[in-house]
CSV table of C-alpha atoms in Angstrom, one decimal:
chain,number,residue,atom,x,y,z
L,1143,UNK,CA,-17.3,0.9,0.4
L,1144,UNK,CA,-18.8,-0.7,-3.0
L,1145,UNK,CA,-17.6,0.4,-6.2
L,1146,UNK,CA,-20.0,2.9,-7.9
L,1147,UNK,CA,-21.7,2.9,-11.1
L,1148,UNK,CA,-20.8,6.7,-11.4
L,1149,UNK,CA,-17.2,6.9,-12.2
L,1150,UNK,CA,-16.8,10.5,-10.9
L,1151,UNK,CA,-15.2,11.5,-7.8
L,1152,UNK,CA,-17.0,14.0,-5.6
L,1153,UNK,CA,-15.2,16.7,-3.8
L,1154,UNK,CA,-15.8,15.4,-0.5
L,1155,UNK,CA,-14.7,12.1,-1.4
L,1156,UNK,CA,-11.6,13.6,-3.0
L,1157,UNK,CA,-10.9,15.5,0.4
L,1158,UNK,CA,-11.2,12.3,2.4
L,1159,UNK,CA,-8.7,10.7,0.0
L,1160,UNK,CA,-6.3,13.7,0.4
L,1161,UNK,CA,-6.5,13.4,4.2
L,1162,UNK,CA,-5.8,9.5,4.4
L,1163,UNK,CA,-2.9,10.2,1.9
L,1164,UNK,CA,-1.6,13.1,4.1
L,1165,UNK,CA,-1.9,10.9,7.2
L,1166,UNK,CA,0.2,8.1,5.5
L,1167,UNK,CA,2.9,10.7,4.7
L,1168,UNK,CA,2.9,12.1,8.1
L,1169,UNK,CA,3.3,8.6,9.6
L,1170,UNK,CA,6.1,7.8,7.2
L,1171,UNK,CA,8.0,10.9,7.9
L,1172,UNK,CA,8.0,10.2,11.6
L,1173,UNK,CA,8.9,6.7,11.3
L,1174,UNK,CA,11.8,7.7,9.0
L,1175,UNK,CA,12.9,10.1,11.7
L,1176,UNK,CA,12.7,7.1,14.2
L,1177,UNK,CA,14.7,4.9,12.0
L,1178,UNK,CA,17.5,7.5,11.4
L,1179,UNK,CA,17.7,8.3,15.2
L,1180,UNK,CA,18.1,4.5,16.1
L,1181,UNK,CA,14.7,4.3,18.0
L,1182,UNK,CA,13.6,1.2,16.0
L,1183,UNK,CA,14.5,-2.4,16.2
L,1184,UNK,CA,14.8,-2.7,12.4
L,1185,UNK,CA,14.9,-0.9,9.1
L,1186,UNK,CA,11.8,0.5,7.4
L,1187,UNK,CA,10.7,0.6,3.6
L,1188,UNK,CA,8.7,3.9,3.4
L,1189,UNK,CA,5.7,4.4,1.2
L,1190,UNK,CA,6.3,8.1,0.7
L,1191,UNK,CA,5.5,8.9,-3.1
L,1192,UNK,CA,3.0,6.1,-3.6
L,1193,UNK,CA,0.1,7.1,-1.1
L,1194,UNK,CA,-2.3,7.8,-4.2
L,1195,UNK,CA,-2.3,4.1,-5.2
L,1196,UNK,CA,-3.1,2.4,-1.8
L,1197,UNK,CA,-5.7,5.1,-1.1
L,1198,UNK,CA,-7.2,5.1,-4.5
L,1199,UNK,CA,-7.6,1.3,-4.5
L,1200,UNK,CA,-8.6,0.9,-0.7
L,1201,UNK,CA,-11.4,3.6,-1.0
L,1202,UNK,CA,-13.3,0.9,-2.7
L,1203,UNK,CA,-12.9,-1.6,-0.2
L,1204,UNK,CA,-14.8,-2.6,3.0
L,1205,UNK,CA,-13.3,-4.5,6.0
L,1206,UNK,CA,-14.9,-7.5,4.5
L,1207,UNK,CA,-12.6,-7.3,1.4
L,1208,UNK,CA,-8.9,-8.7,1.5
L,1209,UNK,CA,-5.7,-7.0,0.7
L,1210,UNK,CA,-2.1,-8.6,0.6
L,1211,UNK,CA,0.9,-6.1,1.0
L,1212,UNK,CA,4.5,-5.8,0.4
L,1213,UNK,CA,7.7,-5.2,2.5
L,1214,UNK,CA,6.7,-1.4,1.8
L,1215,UNK,CA,3.3,-1.9,3.6
L,1216,UNK,CA,2.6,1.0,6.0
L,1217,UNK,CA,0.6,2.9,3.5
L,1218,UNK,CA,-1.4,-0.3,2.6
L,1219,UNK,CA,-2.2,-0.9,6.3
L,1220,UNK,CA,-3.6,2.7,6.9
L,1221,UNK,CA,-5.3,3.0,3.6
L,1222,UNK,CA,-7.2,0.0,4.6
L,1223,UNK,CA,-8.3,1.5,7.9
L,1224,UNK,CA,-5.5,0.3,10.2
L,1225,UNK,CA,-4.8,2.6,13.3
L,1226,UNK,CA,-1.6,4.8,13.2
L,1227,UNK,CA,-1.1,3.8,17.0
L,1228,UNK,CA,-1.1,0.2,16.3
L,1229,UNK,CA,1.1,0.7,13.3
L,1230,UNK,CA,3.8,2.7,15.3
L,1231,UNK,CA,3.7,0.3,18.1
L,1232,UNK,CA,4.2,-2.7,15.8
L,1233,UNK,CA,7.1,-1.0,14.0
L,1234,UNK,CA,8.4,0.1,17.5
L,1235,UNK,CA,8.3,-3.5,18.5
L,1236,UNK,CA,5.6,-3.1,21.3
L,1237,UNK,CA,3.1,-5.2,22.8
L,1238,UNK,CA,0.3,-2.7,21.8
L,1239,UNK,CA,1.2,-3.1,18.2
L,1240,UNK,CA,-0.9,-4.6,15.3
L,1241,UNK,CA,0.8,-8.1,15.9
L,1242,UNK,CA,1.8,-7.4,19.5
L,1243,UNK,CA,5.2,-6.3,18.5
L,1244,UNK,CA,6.3,-9.6,17.1
L,1245,UNK,CA,6.1,-8.9,13.4
L,1246,UNK,CA,7.6,-5.6,12.9
L,1247,UNK,CA,7.5,-3.2,9.8
L,1248,UNK,CA,7.5,-6.0,7.2
L,1249,UNK,CA,4.8,-7.9,8.7
L,1250,UNK,CA,2.0,-5.6,9.9
L,1251,UNK,CA,-1.5,-7.1,9.5
L,1252,UNK,CA,-4.8,-6.5,10.9
L,1253,UNK,CA,-7.3,-9.3,9.9
L,1254,UNK,CA,-10.4,-7.5,11.4
L,1255,UNK,CA,-9.8,-5.0,8.5
L,1256,UNK,CA,-9.0,-7.6,5.8
L,1257,UNK,CA,-5.3,-6.6,5.7
L,1258,UNK,CA,-3.9,-10.0,5.5
L,1259,UNK,CA,-0.4,-8.7,6.1
L,1260,UNK,CA,2.8,-7.2,4.7
L,1261,UNK,CA,5.4,-9.4,3.5
L,1262,UNK,CA,9.1,-9.7,3.6
L,1263,UNK,CA,9.3,-12.0,0.7
L,1264,UNK,CA,9.4,-10.0,-2.7
L,1265,UNK,CA,6.0,-11.2,-4.4
L,1266,UNK,CA,5.2,-13.2,-1.5
L,1267,UNK,CA,1.7,-11.7,-1.3
L,1268,UNK,CA,0.8,-12.3,-4.7
L,1269,UNK,CA,-0.4,-16.0,-4.1
L,1270,UNK,CA,-2.0,-15.2,-0.9
L,1271,UNK,CA,-4.1,-12.7,-2.7
L,1272,UNK,CA,-5.3,-15.3,-5.0
L,1273,UNK,CA,-6.2,-17.6,-2.1
L,1274,UNK,CA,-8.1,-15.0,-0.5
L,1275,UNK,CA,-9.9,-14.3,-3.8
L,1276,UNK,CA,-10.9,-18.0,-4.0
L,1277,UNK,CA,-12.1,-17.8,-0.4
L,1278,UNK,CA,-14.2,-14.9,-1.2
L,1279,UNK,CA,-15.5,-16.6,-4.4
L,1280,UNK,CA,-16.7,-19.6,-2.4
L,1281,UNK,CA,-18.3,-17.4,0.3
L,1282,UNK,CA,-20.5,-15.9,-2.3
L,1283,UNK,CA,-20.8,-12.7,-0.4
L,1284,UNK,CA,-19.5,-10.2,-3.1
L,1285,UNK,CA,-16.0,-9.8,-1.6
L,1286,UNK,CA,-12.9,-9.1,-3.5
L,1287,UNK,CA,-9.2,-9.5,-2.9
L,1288,UNK,CA,-6.4,-7.1,-3.8
L,1289,UNK,CA,-2.9,-8.1,-4.3
L,1290,UNK,CA,-0.3,-5.3,-4.0
L,1291,UNK,CA,3.3,-5.9,-5.5
L,1292,UNK,CA,6.2,-3.9,-6.8
L,1293,UNK,CA,7.6,-3.9,-10.2
L,1294,UNK,CA,10.5,-6.0,-9.1
L,1295,UNK,CA,8.2,-8.7,-8.1
L,1296,UNK,CA,7.0,-9.1,-11.8
L,1297,UNK,CA,10.0,-11.2,-12.3
L,1298,UNK,CA,8.8,-13.9,-9.8
L,1299,UNK,CA,7.3,-16.9,-11.1
L,1300,UNK,CA,4.3,-16.7,-8.7
L,1301,UNK,CA,2.8,-13.9,-10.8
L,1302,UNK,CA,2.4,-16.1,-14.0
L,1303,UNK,CA,0.9,-18.8,-11.8
L,1304,UNK,CA,-1.7,-16.4,-10.4
L,1305,UNK,CA,-2.3,-14.6,-13.6
L,1306,UNK,CA,-3.2,-18.1,-15.1
L,1307,UNK,CA,-5.4,-19.5,-12.3
L,1308,UNK,CA,-7.2,-16.2,-11.7
L,1309,UNK,CA,-8.4,-16.1,-15.4
L,1310,UNK,CA,-9.2,-19.8,-15.4
L,1311,UNK,CA,-11.3,-19.4,-12.3
L,1312,UNK,CA,-12.7,-16.0,-12.8
L,1313,UNK,CA,-11.4,-14.9,-9.4
L,1314,UNK,CA,-12.7,-11.6,-7.7
L,1315,UNK,CA,-9.2,-10.4,-7.6
L,1316,UNK,CA,-7.2,-7.1,-8.5
L,1317,UNK,CA,-3.7,-7.2,-9.1
L,1318,UNK,CA,-2.1,-3.9,-8.4
L,1319,UNK,CA,1.4,-3.5,-9.5
L,1320,UNK,CA,3.0,-0.4,-7.8
L,1321,UNK,CA,5.6,0.4,-10.5
L,1322,UNK,CA,7.9,3.0,-8.5
L,1323,UNK,CA,11.0,2.5,-11.0
L,1324,UNK,CA,13.2,1.0,-8.5
L,1325,UNK,CA,13.8,-2.7,-7.6
L,1326,UNK,CA,15.6,-2.4,-4.3
L,1327,UNK,CA,18.7,-0.1,-5.4
L,1328,UNK,CA,18.5,-1.2,-9.1
L,1329,UNK,CA,16.6,0.9,-11.7
L,1330,UNK,CA,13.7,-1.4,-13.0
L,1331,UNK,CA,14.5,-0.7,-16.6
L,1332,UNK,CA,17.7,-2.9,-15.9
L,1333,UNK,CA,16.0,-5.6,-14.3
L,1334,UNK,CA,12.5,-6.1,-15.8
L,1335,UNK,CA,12.0,-6.7,-19.4
L,1336,UNK,CA,9.0,-5.5,-21.5
L,1337,UNK,CA,5.7,-4.1,-20.8
L,1338,UNK,CA,4.5,-5.3,-17.3
L,1339,UNK,CA,0.9,-4.7,-18.1
L,1340,UNK,CA,1.1,-6.8,-21.4
L,1341,UNK,CA,1.9,-9.9,-19.3
L,1342,UNK,CA,-1.5,-9.8,-17.8
L,1343,UNK,CA,-3.2,-9.2,-21.3
L,1344,UNK,CA,-1.3,-12.2,-22.6
L,1345,UNK,CA,-3.4,-14.3,-20.3
L,1346,UNK,CA,-6.5,-12.8,-21.5
L,1347,UNK,CA,-6.9,-10.6,-18.2
L,1348,UNK,CA,-8.1,-6.9,-18.6
L,1349,UNK,CA,-5.2,-4.7,-17.8
L,1350,UNK,CA,-4.8,-1.0,-17.4
L,1351,UNK,CA,-2.0,1.4,-17.0
L,1352,UNK,CA,-2.8,4.4,-14.7
L,1353,UNK,CA,-0.8,7.4,-13.4
L,1354,UNK,CA,-0.1,6.4,-9.8
L,1355,UNK,CA,0.4,9.9,-8.8
L,1356,UNK,CA,-3.2,10.8,-9.5
L,1357,UNK,CA,-5.6,9.5,-6.9
L,1358,UNK,CA,-8.5,10.3,-9.1
L,1359,UNK,CA,-7.2,8.3,-11.9
L,1360,UNK,CA,-6.4,5.2,-9.5
L,1361,UNK,CA,-9.9,5.6,-7.9
L,1362,UNK,CA,-11.7,5.5,-11.3
L,1363,UNK,CA,-9.8,2.5,-12.6
L,1364,UNK,CA,-10.4,0.6,-9.4
L,1365,UNK,CA,-14.1,1.3,-9.6
L,1366,UNK,CA,-14.1,-0.6,-12.9
L,1367,UNK,CA,-12.0,-3.4,-11.5
L,1368,UNK,CA,-14.0,-3.8,-8.2
L,1369,UNK,CA,-17.2,-3.7,-10.1
L,1370,UNK,CA,-16.2,-6.4,-12.6
L,1371,UNK,CA,-14.9,-8.7,-9.5
L,1372,UNK,CA,-18.0,-8.1,-7.5
L,1373,UNK,CA,-20.4,-9.0,-10.4
L,1374,UNK,CA,-18.5,-12.2,-11.1
L,1375,UNK,CA,-16.7,-11.0,-14.2
L,1376,UNK,CA,-13.1,-12.1,-12.9
L,1377,UNK,CA,-9.8,-10.6,-12.3
L,1378,UNK,CA,-8.2,-7.2,-13.4
L,1379,UNK,CA,-4.7,-6.1,-13.6
L,1380,UNK,CA,-3.7,-2.4,-12.8
L,1381,UNK,CA,-0.2,-1.3,-13.5
L,1382,UNK,CA,0.1,2.0,-11.4
L,1383,UNK,CA,3.2,4.2,-12.3
L,1384,UNK,CA,4.6,6.1,-9.5
L,1385,UNK,CA,7.9,7.1,-8.0
L,1386,UNK,CA,9.8,6.1,-4.8
L,1387,UNK,CA,10.6,9.3,-3.1
L,1388,UNK,CA,12.5,7.6,-0.3
L,1389,UNK,CA,15.3,5.2,-0.4
L,1390,UNK,CA,14.8,1.5,-0.5
L,1391,UNK,CA,15.4,1.5,3.2
L,1392,UNK,CA,15.5,4.6,5.1
L,1393,UNK,CA,19.3,4.3,6.3
L,1394,UNK,CA,20.5,2.9,3.2
L,1395,UNK,CA,23.4,5.5,2.9
L,1396,UNK,CA,24.7,4.2,6.0
L,1397,UNK,CA,26.2,1.3,4.1
L,1398,UNK,CA,26.0,2.1,0.2
L,1399,UNK,CA,29.4,3.4,-1.2
L,1400,UNK,CA,27.5,5.7,-3.5
L,1401,UNK,CA,24.1,6.7,-4.4
L,1402,UNK,CA,22.2,4.9,-7.2
L,1403,UNK,CA,20.1,7.8,-8.3
L,1404,UNK,CA,20.9,11.5,-8.4
L,1405,UNK,CA,19.5,14.2,-6.1
L,1406,UNK,CA,18.5,16.0,-9.2
L,1407,UNK,CA,16.3,13.0,-10.3
L,1408,UNK,CA,14.5,13.0,-7.1
L,1409,UNK,CA,13.9,16.5,-7.0
L,1410,UNK,CA,12.5,16.3,-10.4
L,1411,UNK,CA,10.1,13.7,-9.8
L,1412,UNK,CA,9.1,15.0,-6.5
L,1413,UNK,CA,7.4,17.6,-8.5
L,1414,UNK,CA,4.7,14.8,-9.2
L,1415,UNK,CA,4.2,14.0,-5.6
L,1416,UNK,CA,0.7,12.9,-5.2
L,1417,UNK,CA,0.0,14.9,-2.4
L,1418,UNK,CA,1.0,18.1,-4.4
L,1419,UNK,CA,-1.1,16.8,-7.3
L,1420,UNK,CA,-4.2,16.2,-5.0
L,1421,UNK,CA,-4.2,19.5,-3.1
L,1422,UNK,CA,-3.6,21.4,-6.3
L,1423,UNK,CA,-6.7,19.9,-7.7
L,1424,UNK,CA,-8.6,20.6,-4.6
L,1425,UNK,CA,-7.7,24.2,-4.1
L,1426,UNK,CA,-7.9,24.9,-7.9
L,1427,UNK,CA,-10.7,23.1,-9.7
L,1428,UNK,CA,-12.6,22.0,-6.7
L,1429,UNK,CA,-12.4,25.4,-4.8
L,1430,UNK,CA,-11.6,24.0,-1.4
L,1431,UNK,CA,-10.1,26.7,0.7
L,1432,UNK,CA,-6.3,26.5,1.6
L,1433,UNK,CA,-7.2,26.7,5.3
L,1434,UNK,CA,-9.0,23.3,5.1
L,1435,UNK,CA,-6.0,21.8,3.2
L,1436,UNK,CA,-3.8,23.3,6.2
L,1437,UNK,CA,-6.0,21.8,8.8
L,1438,UNK,CA,-5.9,18.4,7.2
L,1439,UNK,CA,-2.0,18.4,7.2
L,1440,UNK,CA,-2.1,19.6,10.9
L,1441,UNK,CA,-4.5,16.9,11.9
L,1442,UNK,CA,-2.4,14.4,10.2
L,1443,UNK,CA,0.8,15.7,11.9
L,1444,UNK,CA,-1.0,15.5,15.3
L,1445,UNK,CA,-2.2,11.9,14.8
L,1446,UNK,CA,1.2,10.6,13.6
L,1447,UNK,CA,2.8,12.6,16.7
L,1448,UNK,CA,0.3,10.9,19.0
L,1449,UNK,CA,0.9,7.5,17.5
L,1450,UNK,CA,4.8,7.8,18.0
L,1451,UNK,CA,4.1,8.9,21.7
L,1452,UNK,CA,1.8,6.0,22.2
L,1453,UNK,CA,4.3,3.5,20.8
L,1454,UNK,CA,7.2,5.0,22.8
L,1455,UNK,CA,5.3,4.6,26.0
L,1456,UNK,CA,4.0,1.2,25.4
L,1457,UNK,CA,5.5,-1.9,26.9
L,1458,UNK,CA,7.7,-4.4,25.2
L,1459,UNK,CA,6.2,-7.7,23.8
L,1460,UNK,CA,5.1,-10.3,26.2
L,1461,UNK,CA,7.8,-13.0,25.3
L,1462,UNK,CA,5.4,-15.9,26.4
L,1463,UNK,CA,3.3,-14.8,23.3
L,1464,UNK,CA,6.0,-15.8,21.1
L,1465,UNK,CA,5.2,-19.4,22.1
L,1466,UNK,CA,1.4,-19.0,22.5
L,1467,UNK,CA,0.9,-17.4,19.2
L,1468,UNK,CA,3.0,-19.9,17.2
L,1469,UNK,CA,1.9,-23.2,18.8
L,1470,UNK,CA,-1.7,-24.3,19.2
L,1471,UNK,CA,-2.6,-26.2,22.4
L,1472,UNK,CA,-4.6,-29.3,22.6
């Protein structure tokens, strides 16, 4: 949807965002179970704890707008309107998946939704988002592009290149840094120097730091950024501070010698879980009945379970597609 001039989030809008966040969490929990039980052909990088960022941002986007994602891309896929069935089938490596089972968890994409793909390369989507923004600018239809990336990716040179060209060309681009405090298994404070948002400001790009656990705050910041981009005013940088509730990959403790963060740290930070923050706002200040919250959670659970069953029952990839999708005839 288009960015609004009114920067207030209505109750029904918040309910819908909570429902989408809850669906992402339900899907991630089940995919995590599938990973631990050896049902998947590869590892998964789960998005739990960061749902408010993807949902708050993508709420302002239509299928005509573009996003690029990261290796932790399931949440972006669903937030942009991707089907849970399509996601599960892809992660399970089945022919009914978003990429016919040939991409897997780190390469989910749905071009019909403007979801240009998750990316196994750290920072790999940043340059692609600039290209999408340039294409949108040339099309002249008011489209925008969003590049999601983690705090670890800010150490990649491509970010500086994109900051530079986006400002020079006034691209309709929103760069969203999901600062979850960990770069793989390293605390970000040990591997990223300085203030991340200040890097964008140094190029003359408007930059904001927002509480990534608060979907309302993310929604409001994105409303401003999307409006600027659509009106031809150029790019915006959003640093959304959150916390990764799951490990770098779901099965990491099967090969790590010791934990790199304490259970106490995770438990303390889980108190700021974006789903808890949103549900408290809904049942408190917004007066939404607890029964409705419970129904949203049950609906999400049912959709995730349906998606899992669909994936398990789906056929494996058609191997001829490996060639036909990679090579163009004629």
